[in-house]
Amino acid sequence: MHERCKTCNSWCKTCVGPYYYDCTSCSGDLFLQDGECLEECDYHYGFLGDKCIRSGRNKGDNPSRHSYHQGRTVALAVVISIVLLCAVVICIFLVRTKEKWCKQVLYKETMEYAQ
């Protein structure tokens, strides 16, 4: 069979061969990066239409979806940290309240015993 007659990988819209890395354009909402069709561009790649373009910038400056996901991950970590901190503060409060209550009960029992 002639090379041009082979069908493309299902992720490719057009291609130069049958493999997943032979794509020249992508199907659906996929992005073309170095011959592969991906759901999102890799680290250090930005978007230009439906293609992933290599970026020489730092990760924080990269306009790709990774920056967006990194921001969401940081926000989630902050929220989890705040929740854990609140839980620790509540536990400390409850322990101290219980200690105070126990001391009051013991003092009351001691006073009743002494009389």
mmCIF file of C-alpha atoms in Angstrom:
data_model
loop_
_atom_site.group_PDB
_atom_site.id
_atom_site.type_symbol
_atom_site.label_atom_id
_atom_site.label_comp_id
_atom_site.label_asym_id
_atom_site.label_seq_id
_atom_site.Cartn_x
_atom_site.Cartn_y
_atom_site.Cartn_z
ATOM 1 C CA MET A 1 0.000 0.000 0.000
ATOM 2 C CA HIS A 2 1.294 3.472 -0.854
ATOM 3 C CA GLU A 3 2.271 5.658 2.159
ATOM 4 C CA ARG A 4 -0.155 8.461 1.154
ATOM 5 C CA CYS A 5 -3.096 6.042 1.117
ATOM 6 C CA LYS A 6 -2.765 5.018 4.783
ATOM 7 C CA THR A 7 -5.424 6.344 7.131
ATOM 8 C CA CYS A 8 -4.565 8.823 9.865
ATOM 9 C CA ASN A 9 -4.661 8.140 13.580
ATOM 10 C CA SER A 10 -8.146 8.935 14.943
ATOM 11 C CA TRP A 11 -6.903 12.069 16.726
ATOM 12 C CA CYS A 12 -5.496 13.527 13.497
ATOM 13 C CA LYS A 13 -7.623 15.532 11.085
ATOM 14 C CA THR A 14 -4.829 15.384 8.468
ATOM 15 C CA CYS A 15 -1.512 13.551 8.602
ATOM 16 C CA VAL A 16 1.608 12.342 6.806
ATOM 17 C CA GLY A 17 1.444 8.804 8.186
ATOM 18 C CA PRO A 18 -0.661 6.392 10.269
ATOM 19 C CA TYR A 19 0.889 7.039 13.672
ATOM 20 C CA TYR A 20 -0.236 9.388 16.447
ATOM 21 C CA TYR A 21 2.886 11.542 15.912
ATOM 22 C CA ASP A 22 2.262 11.962 12.145
ATOM 23 C CA CYS A 23 -0.497 14.576 12.438
ATOM 24 C CA THR A 24 -0.446 17.844 10.502
ATOM 25 C CA SER A 25 -3.776 19.073 11.972
ATOM 26 C CA CYS A 26 -6.049 17.796 14.746
ATOM 27 C CA SER A 27 -9.649 16.675 15.152
ATOM 28 C CA GLY A 28 -12.086 18.346 17.539
ATOM 29 C CA ASP A 29 -10.706 20.453 20.394
ATOM 30 C CA LEU A 30 -7.200 18.977 20.248
ATOM 31 C CA PHE A 31 -4.008 20.993 19.799
ATOM 32 C CA LEU A 32 -1.149 20.104 17.432
ATOM 33 C CA GLN A 33 2.261 19.932 19.116
ATOM 34 C CA ASP A 34 5.271 18.496 17.283
ATOM 35 C CA GLY A 35 3.099 16.225 15.129
ATOM 36 C CA GLU A 36 0.923 14.975 18.037
ATOM 37 C CA CYS A 37 -2.645 15.958 18.879
ATOM 38 C CA LEU A 38 -3.030 16.755 22.580
ATOM 39 C CA GLU A 39 -5.841 17.892 24.866
ATOM 40 C CA GLU A 40 -3.602 20.683 26.144
ATOM 41 C CA CYS A 41 -0.153 22.003 25.350
ATOM 42 C CA ASP A 42 2.828 20.760 27.336
ATOM 43 C CA TYR A 43 4.944 22.792 29.736
ATOM 44 C CA HIS A 44 6.711 25.725 28.024
ATOM 45 C CA TYR A 45 4.258 25.735 25.112
ATOM 46 C CA GLY A 46 1.709 28.429 24.379
ATOM 47 C CA PHE A 47 -1.339 28.448 22.130
ATOM 48 C CA LEU A 48 -1.577 29.894 18.662
ATOM 49 C CA GLY A 49 -4.959 28.920 17.250
ATOM 50 C CA ASP A 50 -5.086 25.125 17.339
ATOM 51 C CA LYS A 51 -1.297 24.707 17.564
ATOM 52 C CA CYS A 52 1.085 24.550 20.510
ATOM 53 C CA ILE A 53 4.036 26.870 19.997
ATOM 54 C CA ARG A 54 7.236 26.450 22.013
ATOM 55 C CA SER A 55 7.733 29.315 24.420
ATOM 56 C CA GLY A 56 11.136 30.397 25.683
ATOM 57 C CA ARG A 57 9.584 32.080 28.694
ATOM 58 C CA ASN A 58 9.338 30.900 32.281
ATOM 59 C CA LYS A 59 6.430 28.748 33.376
ATOM 60 C CA GLY A 60 4.780 31.662 35.184
ATOM 61 C CA ASP A 61 4.874 33.747 31.985
ATOM 62 C CA ASN A 62 3.606 30.938 29.747
ATOM 63 C CA PRO A 63 0.107 31.715 28.445
ATOM 64 C CA SER A 64 -0.760 28.028 28.169
ATOM 65 C CA ARG A 65 -3.404 26.158 30.149
ATOM 66 C CA HIS A 66 -0.714 24.903 32.529
ATOM 67 C CA SER A 67 -0.511 28.369 34.088
ATOM 68 C CA TYR A 68 -4.260 28.277 34.596
ATOM 69 C CA HIS A 69 -4.108 24.802 36.150
ATOM 70 C CA GLN A 70 -1.137 25.811 38.295
ATOM 71 C CA GLY A 71 -3.140 28.781 39.602
ATOM 72 C CA ARG A 72 -6.078 26.536 40.446
ATOM 73 C CA THR A 73 -3.756 24.081 42.203
ATOM 74 C CA VAL A 74 -2.209 26.876 44.287
ATOM 75 C CA ALA A 75 -5.670 28.214 45.174
ATOM 76 C CA LEU A 76 -6.800 24.740 46.219
ATOM 77 C CA ALA A 77 -3.685 24.302 48.360
ATOM 78 C CA VAL A 78 -4.358 27.652 50.059
ATOM 79 C CA VAL A 79 -7.978 26.702 50.789
ATOM 80 C CA ILE A 80 -6.947 23.313 52.185
ATOM 81 C CA SER A 81 -4.285 24.976 54.353
ATOM 82 C CA ILE A 82 -6.825 27.438 55.752
ATOM 83 C CA VAL A 83 -9.301 24.640 56.516
ATOM 84 C CA LEU A 84 -6.602 22.596 58.265
ATOM 85 C CA LEU A 85 -5.457 25.627 60.255
ATOM 86 C CA CYS A 86 -9.054 26.280 61.370
ATOM 87 C CA ALA A 87 -9.413 22.621 62.387
ATOM 88 C CA VAL A 88 -6.232 22.820 64.478
ATOM 89 C CA VAL A 89 -7.408 26.043 66.167
ATOM 90 C CA ILE A 90 -10.796 24.476 66.939
ATOM 91 C CA CYS A 91 -9.136 21.346 68.364
ATOM 92 C CA ILE A 92 -6.869 23.433 70.581
ATOM 93 C CA PHE A 93 -9.876 25.459 71.759
ATOM 94 C CA LEU A 94 -11.848 22.295 72.544
ATOM 95 C CA VAL A 95 -8.940 20.702 74.412
ATOM 96 C CA ARG A 96 -8.407 23.835 76.504
ATOM 97 C CA THR A 97 -12.134 24.153 77.170
ATOM 98 C CA LYS A 98 -12.278 20.515 78.258
ATOM 99 C CA GLU A 99 -9.243 20.984 80.511
ATOM 100 C CA LYS A 100 -10.850 24.059 82.058
ATOM 101 C CA TRP A 101 -14.129 22.190 82.532
ATOM 102 C CA CYS A 102 -12.331 19.200 84.086
ATOM 103 C CA LYS A 103 -10.477 21.492 86.503
ATOM 104 C CA GLN A 104 -13.761 23.105 87.517
ATOM 105 C CA VAL A 105 -15.397 19.721 88.107
ATOM 106 C CA LEU A 106 -12.400 18.469 90.102
ATOM 107 C CA TYR A 107 -12.310 21.658 92.152
ATOM 108 C CA LYS A 108 -16.058 21.369 92.839
ATOM 109 C CA GLU A 109 -15.698 17.707 93.846
ATOM 110 C CA THR A 110 -12.698 18.538 96.045
ATOM 111 C CA MET A 111 -14.623 21.329 97.767
ATOM 112 C CA GLU A 112 -17.624 19.046 98.337
ATOM 113 C CA TYR A 113 -15.347 16.339 99.753
ATOM 114 C CA ALA A 114 -13.652 18.792 102.069
ATOM 115 C CA GLN A 115 -16.946 19.925 103.615
#
